[in-house]
Amino acid sequence: MSSKDFKMKGSSTVAVHGGNEPDPMYSHITPIYASSTFYFDTAEQGMERFAGEDKTQIYTRLGNPGFKVAEQKIAALEAHGITGQDGNPLQLKALLHASGQAAMSTLFLSTCKPGDKILTHFSLYGGTQELLTKVVEEHQIEIIVADLRNPELAAKAMETPGIRLVHIETPANPTLSCVDISLISEMAKQKGYLVSVDNTFASPYLQQPFKYPGVDFVFHSTTKYLNGHGSAIGGVLLGRDLEFMKTKVWKWHVLLGGNANPFDCYLLIQGMKTLELRMDRHCSNAMVVAEYLEKHPQVEKVMFTGLPSHPDHAIAKKQMKNFGGMLSFEVKGGIEAGVRFINRLQLCTRAVSLGTLDTLVSHPASMSHVGVPKAERESYGITDGLIRMSVGIENIEDILTDLEQALQ
Ligand SMILES: *Cc1c(COP(=O)(O)O)cnc(C)c1O
């Protein structure tokens, strides 16, 4: 079933069929191999597995049949339709982790050593920012922050001696700030720097950073759109340099011990198969919600990359197939109005995280950023009345009805 004499053209076909392995028991769905270890028939067979001559698994921290399918499927989605520098279809290596944070730790620690520097854009997911400033920086790896949307500031920042890695997140969580992947990766490549892209908000269906030869790594929190159902935590790190991924990166990954688990991996594999269907609906619903909110008298402003009013609309349009399902908006009346709106919702779920089937709504000023001083959070766009929304796949009329009654 896995051998085809034609190339799969569509990304949904890749999501359903890509990466699958024939099962010795003829199981149609990739089973859950809930086993910590895998036996050897003979000592010689054990030796062959440790030497890498026999690819059968050994021990689940080092690999599991389910992890292999999930990794191959994500790699197939990220590489789909891209030709490598040798003229053949692009080959990628993916490593599945217990969480996005675990995959991010592997990325930073396997690429940088004390004395190296990491250049990032000013807008990053809070967990990434904390990992960089509270963990990575304690290991004498300096973090440089710049507005990488501005080519002059980016060029100036790249003059800093000692940079090893340029890490960008586009669109960024929660500001939706977008960075030009083509431009930044090309500038970095000329300097010989590694480049990593957090592609969580877009998903590989909407954006494929490996199209740009200067991109070395792509990261996803699989917790979000790849799983798509809010049923498991996970993260993945993909790399273009197969040898580097299989040696240095793999070593850090298995020795730090942030491996996935077979049950969460099973949920991820099932979820990924409907990625394209879900994303199309997330995108079309978000566009309608954004246009509705933009006209609403109780709404001060709407931040959605699909609206021409968003400052990064042109970059998003250039590098993404569609604009995704994430938006934020400001209700008039400050923090009380924000709290009141959130409390009146009857259909949308009050929760952090994103990329689930249901619409999730959060109020950063009273939730995720309650501990951040007002002046600081406002400096990166998190104002009192800001509402963040992960638009789900419900029927649009019901989402609008809920918003309408909550905004009254
Ligand atoms: C959630 C998220 C992460 C962290 O992933 P976890 O699975 O929560 O560890 C990293 N980057 C972005 C953009 C995210 O949204």
Short mmCIF file of C-alpha atoms and ligand atoms in Angstrom, two decimals:
data_model
loop_
_atom_site.label_atom_id
_atom_site.label_comp_id
_atom_site.label_asym_id
_atom_site.label_seq_id
_atom_site.Cartn_x
_atom_site.Cartn_y
_atom_site.Cartn_z
CA MET A 1 0.00 0.00 0.00
CA SER A 2 2.92 2.34 0.61
CA SER A 3 4.52 1.83 -2.81
CA LYS A 4 3.12 4.05 -5.55
CA ASP A 5 4.51 4.53 -9.04
CA PHE A 6 3.30 8.13 -9.17
CA LYS A 7 4.03 11.22 -7.14
CA MET A 8 1.33 12.49 -4.76
CA LYS A 9 0.30 15.93 -6.01
CA GLY A 10 -1.91 17.26 -3.24
CA SER A 11 -1.03 18.07 0.33
CA SER A 12 -4.11 16.33 1.74
CA THR A 13 -3.10 13.11 -0.04
CA VAL A 14 0.33 13.47 1.58
CA ALA A 15 -1.29 14.08 4.98
CA VAL A 16 -3.39 10.90 4.66
CA HIS A 17 -0.88 8.57 2.95
CA GLY A 18 2.56 10.12 3.47
CA GLY A 19 4.96 8.56 5.96
CA ASN A 20 2.79 5.49 6.62
CA GLU A 21 4.55 2.14 7.11
CA PRO A 22 3.14 -1.28 6.25
CA ASP A 23 2.13 -3.06 9.45
CA PRO A 24 3.24 -6.69 10.01
CA MET A 25 -0.24 -7.48 11.44
CA TYR A 26 -2.02 -5.69 8.55
CA SER A 27 -3.46 -3.06 10.88
CA HIS A 28 -5.06 -0.37 8.72
CA ILE A 29 -4.33 2.44 11.22
CA THR A 30 -0.81 2.88 12.67
CA PRO A 31 -1.15 1.05 16.01
CA ILE A 32 -0.08 2.29 19.43
CA TYR A 33 3.09 0.40 20.29
CA ALA A 34 2.83 0.91 24.04
CA SER A 35 6.12 -0.80 24.76
CA SER A 36 9.18 0.64 26.42
CA THR A 37 11.52 -1.86 24.80
CA PHE A 38 11.77 -4.11 21.71
CA TYR A 39 13.24 -7.64 21.98
CA PHE A 40 16.12 -9.17 20.03
CA ASP A 41 15.96 -12.72 18.60
CA THR A 42 19.69 -13.07 19.11
CA ALA A 43 22.61 -11.10 20.52
CA GLU A 44 23.78 -10.60 16.91
CA GLN A 45 20.48 -8.96 16.02
CA GLY A 46 20.87 -6.62 19.00
CA MET A 47 24.34 -5.69 17.76
CA GLU A 48 23.00 -4.98 14.27
CA ARG A 49 20.32 -2.69 15.67
CA PHE A 50 22.77 -0.73 17.77
CA ALA A 51 25.08 -0.45 14.75
CA GLY A 52 22.14 0.97 12.75
CA GLU A 53 22.28 -1.84 10.18
CA ASP A 54 18.88 -3.13 11.33
CA LYS A 55 16.47 -0.18 11.65
CA THR A 56 14.03 -1.95 14.01
CA GLN A 57 13.43 -0.04 17.24
CA ILE A 58 15.40 -0.77 20.41
CA TYR A 59 13.94 1.32 23.23
CA THR A 60 11.15 3.93 23.07
CA ARG A 61 13.26 6.87 24.26
CA LEU A 62 15.39 6.23 21.15
CA GLY A 63 12.43 5.61 18.84
CA ASN A 64 9.06 3.88 18.45
CA PRO A 65 7.20 2.69 15.30
CA GLY A 66 4.51 5.37 15.84
CA PHE A 67 7.08 8.16 16.23
CA LYS A 68 8.64 7.09 12.95
CA VAL A 69 5.32 7.39 11.07
CA ALA A 70 4.52 10.78 12.64
CA GLU A 71 8.01 12.10 11.84
CA GLN A 72 7.88 10.85 8.25
CA LYS A 73 4.39 12.34 7.77
CA ILE A 74 5.41 15.80 9.02
CA ALA A 75 8.61 15.66 6.95
CA ALA A 76 6.55 14.71 3.86
CA LEU A 77 4.18 17.66 4.47
CA GLU A 78 6.99 20.19 4.99
CA ALA A 79 8.92 18.91 1.93
CA HIS A 80 5.89 18.47 -0.34
CA GLY A 81 6.48 19.89 -3.81
CA ILE A 82 9.95 21.27 -2.95
CA THR A 83 13.01 20.34 -5.00
CA GLY A 84 16.31 20.06 -3.15
CA GLN A 85 19.61 21.55 -4.32
CA ASP A 86 20.53 18.23 -5.97
CA GLY A 87 17.44 18.47 -8.21
CA ASN A 88 15.63 15.62 -6.40
CA PRO A 89 12.57 15.93 -4.11
CA LEU A 90 13.68 17.52 -0.83
CA GLN A 91 14.50 15.06 1.96
CA LEU A 92 14.04 16.16 5.56
CA LYS A 93 14.62 14.54 8.94
CA ALA A 94 12.06 15.16 11.69
CA LEU A 95 12.41 14.41 15.40
CA LEU A 96 9.24 14.17 17.47
CA HIS A 97 9.39 15.46 21.06
CA ALA A 98 7.20 15.45 24.18
CA SER A 99 6.33 19.14 23.72
CA GLY A 100 7.15 22.15 21.63
CA GLN A 101 9.39 23.34 24.45
CA ALA A 102 11.38 20.07 24.38
CA ALA A 103 11.89 20.36 20.59
CA MET A 104 12.94 24.00 21.01
CA SER A 105 15.44 23.04 23.74
CA THR A 106 16.99 20.48 21.41
CA LEU A 107 17.20 23.12 18.66
CA PHE A 108 18.99 25.76 20.74
CA LEU A 109 21.27 23.41 22.69
CA SER A 110 22.34 21.22 19.76
CA THR A 111 23.22 24.16 17.51
CA CYS A 112 24.80 26.61 19.97
CA LYS A 113 27.62 26.37 22.48
CA PRO A 114 28.80 28.87 25.14
CA GLY A 115 30.02 32.06 23.44
CA ASP A 116 27.62 31.74 20.50
CA LYS A 117 24.80 34.23 19.92
CA ILE A 118 21.19 33.77 18.80
CA LEU A 119 19.48 36.56 16.85
CA THR A 120 15.67 36.67 17.16
CA HIS A 121 12.73 38.86 16.16
CA PHE A 122 11.22 40.91 19.03
CA SER A 123 7.90 39.06 18.94
CA LEU A 124 8.12 35.42 20.05
CA TYR A 125 5.90 32.93 21.90
CA GLY A 126 6.24 33.55 25.66
CA GLY A 127 7.64 30.06 26.32
CA THR A 128 10.35 30.52 23.67
CA GLN A 129 11.25 33.92 25.06
CA GLU A 130 11.52 32.51 28.60
CA LEU A 131 13.52 29.50 27.41
CA LEU A 132 15.99 31.85 25.72
CA THR A 133 16.34 34.37 28.55
CA LYS A 134 15.99 32.09 31.59
CA VAL A 135 17.73 28.90 30.42
CA VAL A 136 19.78 29.33 27.25
CA GLU A 137 21.32 32.64 28.32
CA GLU A 138 22.50 31.04 31.61
CA HIS A 139 24.69 28.82 29.43
CA GLN A 140 26.61 31.82 28.09
CA ILE A 141 24.67 31.92 24.84
CA GLU A 142 23.72 35.54 24.24
CA ILE A 143 20.35 36.52 22.81
CA ILE A 144 20.13 39.50 20.45
CA VAL A 145 16.68 40.92 19.71
CA ALA A 146 15.82 43.12 16.71
CA ASP A 147 12.83 44.08 14.59
CA LEU A 148 13.60 41.69 11.73
CA ARG A 149 10.74 43.12 9.61
CA ASN A 150 12.97 46.11 8.98
CA PRO A 151 15.72 45.15 6.45
CA GLU A 152 18.13 47.86 7.69
CA LEU A 153 17.77 46.89 11.34
CA ALA A 154 18.08 43.23 10.36
CA ALA A 155 21.27 43.90 8.36
CA LYS A 156 22.72 45.89 11.25
CA ALA A 157 21.88 43.17 13.80
CA MET A 158 23.50 40.56 11.56
CA GLU A 159 26.82 42.45 11.75
CA THR A 160 27.12 41.40 15.43
CA PRO A 161 30.09 39.03 15.67
CA GLY A 162 29.47 35.52 17.03
CA ILE A 163 25.96 34.85 15.74
CA ARG A 164 25.34 31.14 15.22
CA LEU A 165 21.56 30.93 14.79
CA VAL A 166 18.80 33.26 13.56
CA HIS A 167 15.44 32.16 14.98
CA ILE A 168 12.15 33.58 13.67
CA GLU A 169 8.50 32.85 14.35
CA THR A 170 6.03 33.87 11.65
CA PRO A 171 3.19 34.65 12.20
CA ALA A 172 4.20 35.24 15.83
CA ASN A 173 2.17 34.31 18.91
CA PRO A 174 0.15 36.36 19.96
CA THR A 175 0.92 39.54 17.96
CA LEU A 176 0.72 37.92 14.46
CA SER A 177 3.83 39.87 13.51
CA CYS A 178 5.27 38.36 10.27
CA VAL A 179 8.89 38.22 9.15
CA ASP A 180 9.96 37.84 5.50
CA ILE A 181 11.44 34.32 5.53
CA SER A 182 13.01 34.63 2.08
CA LEU A 183 14.80 37.91 2.87
CA ILE A 184 16.00 37.03 6.39
CA SER A 185 17.15 33.51 5.46
CA GLU A 186 19.08 34.86 2.46
CA MET A 187 20.80 37.54 4.55
CA ALA A 188 21.68 34.96 7.20
CA LYS A 189 22.96 32.46 4.65
CA GLN A 190 25.36 35.05 3.20
CA LYS A 191 26.81 35.39 6.68
CA GLY A 192 26.94 31.62 7.21
CA TYR A 193 24.39 31.61 10.04
CA LEU A 194 21.91 28.81 10.71
CA VAL A 195 18.21 29.73 10.38
CA SER A 196 15.24 28.20 12.19
CA VAL A 197 11.57 29.02 11.66
CA ASP A 198 8.71 28.39 14.13
CA ASN A 199 5.92 27.43 11.70
CA THR A 200 3.30 26.61 14.37
CA PHE A 201 0.76 29.34 13.52
CA ALA A 202 0.79 28.64 9.78
CA SER A 203 1.09 24.81 9.63
CA PRO A 204 2.91 23.17 6.68
CA TYR A 205 -0.26 23.44 4.59
CA LEU A 206 -0.17 27.25 4.61
CA GLN A 207 3.57 27.89 4.70
CA GLN A 208 6.66 25.82 3.84
CA PRO A 209 9.82 27.58 5.05
CA PHE A 210 12.10 24.94 3.45
CA LYS A 211 11.21 26.49 0.05
CA TYR A 212 13.91 29.00 0.93
CA PRO A 213 17.39 27.41 0.68
CA GLY A 214 18.70 29.43 3.65
CA VAL A 215 16.28 27.80 6.11
CA ASP A 216 17.98 24.97 8.02
CA PHE A 217 15.34 24.02 10.61
CA VAL A 218 11.57 24.18 10.98
CA PHE A 219 9.82 23.82 14.32
CA HIS A 220 6.20 23.07 15.27
CA SER A 221 4.34 22.82 18.50
CA THR A 222 2.29 19.83 17.27
CA THR A 223 -0.05 20.60 20.19
CA LYS A 224 -1.70 23.19 17.95
CA TYR A 225 -2.84 22.79 14.31
CA LEU A 226 -0.99 19.53 13.51
CA ASN A 227 -2.81 17.60 16.25
CA GLY A 228 -5.76 19.90 15.64
CA HIS A 229 -8.08 18.47 18.30
CA GLY A 230 -6.46 19.74 21.49
CA SER A 231 -5.92 16.13 22.60
CA ALA A 232 -2.14 15.95 23.13
CA ILE A 233 1.01 17.99 23.73
CA GLY A 234 3.94 17.55 21.33
CA GLY A 235 6.66 19.23 19.33
CA VAL A 236 8.75 18.49 16.28
CA LEU A 237 12.08 19.70 14.95
CA LEU A 238 12.84 19.21 11.25
CA GLY A 239 16.18 19.72 9.55
CA ARG A 240 17.56 19.88 6.03
CA ASP A 241 21.04 18.59 6.89
CA LEU A 242 20.20 14.89 7.33
CA GLU A 243 23.64 13.97 8.67
CA PHE A 244 23.58 16.75 11.30
CA MET A 245 20.03 15.76 12.32
CA LYS A 246 20.91 12.06 12.63
CA THR A 247 24.07 12.68 14.66
CA LYS A 248 24.36 15.91 16.71
CA VAL A 249 20.66 16.84 16.96
CA TRP A 250 19.55 13.25 17.57
CA LYS A 251 22.16 12.87 20.34
CA TRP A 252 20.88 15.94 22.23
CA HIS A 253 17.28 14.88 21.66
CA VAL A 254 17.64 11.37 23.12
CA LEU A 255 20.07 12.33 25.88
CA LEU A 256 17.95 15.23 27.16
CA GLY A 257 15.09 12.71 27.14
CA GLY A 258 12.27 14.84 25.76
CA ASN A 259 10.82 11.93 23.77
CA ALA A 260 7.14 11.74 22.76
CA ASN A 261 4.88 8.93 24.02
CA PRO A 262 3.07 6.36 21.86
CA PHE A 263 -0.49 7.39 22.80
CA ASP A 264 -0.04 11.14 22.13
CA CYS A 265 1.74 10.21 18.92
CA TYR A 266 -1.26 8.12 17.80
CA LEU A 267 -3.55 11.11 18.36
CA LEU A 268 -1.17 13.32 16.40
CA ILE A 269 -1.08 10.93 13.42
CA GLN A 270 -4.89 10.79 13.28
CA GLY A 271 -5.19 14.55 13.62
CA MET A 272 -2.69 15.38 10.86
CA LYS A 273 -4.69 13.47 8.23
CA THR A 274 -7.38 16.20 8.17
CA LEU A 275 -4.97 19.15 8.28
CA GLU A 276 -5.94 20.65 4.92
CA LEU A 277 -9.71 20.30 5.49
CA ARG A 278 -9.44 21.88 8.93
CA MET A 279 -7.12 24.69 7.87
CA ASP A 280 -9.34 25.69 4.95
CA ARG A 281 -12.26 26.06 7.37
CA HIS A 282 -10.19 27.81 10.06
CA CYS A 283 -9.01 30.31 7.42
CA SER A 284 -12.40 31.04 5.88
CA ASN A 285 -14.09 31.37 9.29
CA ALA A 286 -11.34 33.68 10.59
CA MET A 287 -11.68 35.94 7.55
CA VAL A 288 -15.44 36.31 8.13
CA VAL A 289 -14.95 36.91 11.88
CA ALA A 290 -12.25 39.54 11.21
CA GLU A 291 -14.43 41.42 8.72
CA TYR A 292 -17.42 41.24 11.10
CA LEU A 293 -15.40 42.54 14.05
CA GLU A 294 -13.79 45.31 12.02
CA LYS A 295 -17.24 46.82 11.43
CA HIS A 296 -18.53 46.30 14.99
CA PRO A 297 -19.08 49.55 16.97
CA GLN A 298 -17.85 47.94 20.24
CA VAL A 299 -14.52 46.97 18.66
CA GLU A 300 -11.60 49.40 18.62
CA LYS A 301 -9.40 47.49 16.15
CA VAL A 302 -8.80 44.03 14.69
CA MET A 303 -5.40 42.44 14.14
CA PHE A 304 -5.62 39.78 11.41
CA THR A 305 -2.96 39.22 8.76
CA GLY A 306 -5.73 38.70 6.19
CA LEU A 307 -6.94 42.28 6.55
CA PRO A 308 -5.19 44.92 4.41
CA SER A 309 -5.09 47.06 7.60
CA HIS A 310 -2.59 44.66 9.24
CA PRO A 311 0.99 46.02 8.98
CA ASP A 312 2.35 42.62 7.85
CA HIS A 313 -0.48 41.80 5.42
CA ALA A 314 1.82 41.99 2.37
CA ILE A 315 4.48 39.67 3.85
CA ALA A 316 1.82 37.15 4.96
CA LYS A 317 0.23 37.26 1.51
CA LYS A 318 3.58 36.69 -0.18
CA GLN A 319 4.69 33.67 1.82
CA MET A 320 1.47 31.99 3.00
CA LYS A 321 -1.21 30.15 1.01
CA ASN A 322 -3.89 31.69 3.25
CA PHE A 323 -3.95 33.71 6.46
CA GLY A 324 -4.67 31.10 9.13
CA GLY A 325 -7.20 31.00 11.93
CA MET A 326 -5.65 33.31 14.54
CA LEU A 327 -6.71 36.88 15.19
CA SER A 328 -6.86 39.37 18.00
CA PHE A 329 -9.00 42.42 18.59
CA GLU A 330 -9.52 45.16 21.08
CA VAL A 331 -12.91 45.78 22.70
CA LYS A 332 -13.72 49.34 23.68
CA GLY A 333 -13.72 49.98 27.44
CA GLY A 334 -10.41 48.52 28.62
CA ILE A 335 -9.90 45.64 31.00
CA GLU A 336 -13.49 45.53 32.39
CA ALA A 337 -14.96 45.39 28.88
CA GLY A 338 -12.52 42.58 28.03
CA VAL A 339 -13.47 40.55 31.10
CA ARG A 340 -17.19 41.19 30.52
CA PHE A 341 -16.98 40.05 26.89
CA ILE A 342 -15.12 36.85 27.81
CA ASN A 343 -17.61 36.01 30.57
CA ARG A 344 -20.65 36.45 28.31
CA LEU A 345 -19.48 33.93 25.67
CA GLN A 346 -21.73 30.86 25.47
CA LEU A 347 -20.31 28.87 22.55
CA CYS A 348 -16.65 29.87 22.29
CA THR A 349 -14.38 28.25 24.88
CA ARG A 350 -12.48 30.36 27.41
CA ALA A 351 -9.00 28.83 27.19
CA VAL A 352 -5.43 29.48 26.15
CA SER A 353 -3.75 27.38 23.41
CA LEU A 354 -4.93 27.33 19.79
CA GLY A 355 -5.61 25.28 16.71
CA THR A 356 -8.44 23.19 18.18
CA LEU A 357 -11.74 22.38 16.44
CA ASP A 358 -13.65 24.69 18.77
CA THR A 359 -13.12 28.44 18.90
CA LEU A 360 -10.85 29.39 21.82
CA VAL A 361 -10.87 32.86 23.30
CA SER A 362 -8.49 34.32 25.83
CA HIS A 363 -7.89 37.70 27.42
CA PRO A 364 -4.10 38.04 27.80
CA ALA A 365 -4.26 41.02 30.23
CA SER A 366 -6.21 38.98 32.82
CA MET A 367 -4.82 35.52 31.90
CA SER A 368 -1.47 34.66 30.24
CA HIS A 369 0.09 38.08 30.84
CA VAL A 370 -1.47 38.98 34.21
CA GLY A 371 1.99 38.95 35.82
CA VAL A 372 3.57 41.25 33.23
CA PRO A 373 3.61 44.98 34.14
CA LYS A 374 1.13 46.99 32.03
CA ALA A 375 3.80 49.20 30.40
CA GLU A 376 5.85 46.17 29.38
CA ARG A 377 2.97 44.18 27.89
CA GLU A 378 1.67 47.27 26.08
CA SER A 379 5.12 47.80 24.53
CA TYR A 380 4.58 44.58 22.56
CA GLY A 381 0.93 45.19 21.80
CA ILE A 382 -0.86 43.41 24.66
CA THR A 383 -3.29 46.10 25.75
CA ASP A 384 -6.02 45.85 28.45
CA GLY A 385 -8.88 45.21 26.03
CA LEU A 386 -7.00 42.78 23.76
CA ILE A 387 -8.81 39.51 23.06
CA ARG A 388 -7.04 36.63 21.33
CA MET A 389 -9.11 34.25 19.28
CA SER A 390 -8.31 30.89 17.70
CA VAL A 391 -11.21 30.61 15.29
CA GLY A 392 -12.58 27.05 15.17
CA ILE A 393 -14.36 25.00 12.51
CA GLU A 394 -17.92 25.50 13.83
CA ASN A 395 -20.48 26.86 11.36
CA ILE A 396 -19.73 30.51 10.96
CA GLU A 397 -23.26 31.73 11.75
CA ASP A 398 -23.04 30.22 15.24
CA ILE A 399 -19.66 31.83 15.98
CA LEU A 400 -21.03 35.20 14.86
CA THR A 401 -24.19 34.80 16.97
CA ASP A 402 -22.09 34.12 20.06
CA LEU A 403 -19.82 37.12 19.41
CA GLU A 404 -22.81 39.37 18.73
CA GLN A 405 -24.57 38.54 22.00
CA ALA A 406 -21.34 38.76 24.03
CA LEU A 407 -20.46 42.19 22.59
CA GLN A 408 -23.90 43.70 23.34
C1 LIG B 1 2.52 26.63 21.92
C2 LIG B 1 3.67 27.17 21.19
C3 LIG B 1 5.00 26.75 21.48
C4 LIG B 1 5.33 25.80 22.61
O1 LIG B 1 4.80 24.53 22.39
P1 LIG B 1 4.29 23.54 23.57
O2 LIG B 1 3.74 22.40 22.79
O3 LIG B 1 3.30 24.27 24.40
O4 LIG B 1 5.50 23.16 24.37
C5 LIG B 1 6.02 27.28 20.71
N1 LIG B 1 5.78 28.19 19.72
C6 LIG B 1 4.54 28.61 19.43
C7 LIG B 1 4.33 29.60 18.33
C8 LIG B 1 3.44 28.12 20.15
O5 LIG B 1 2.21 28.58 19.86
#
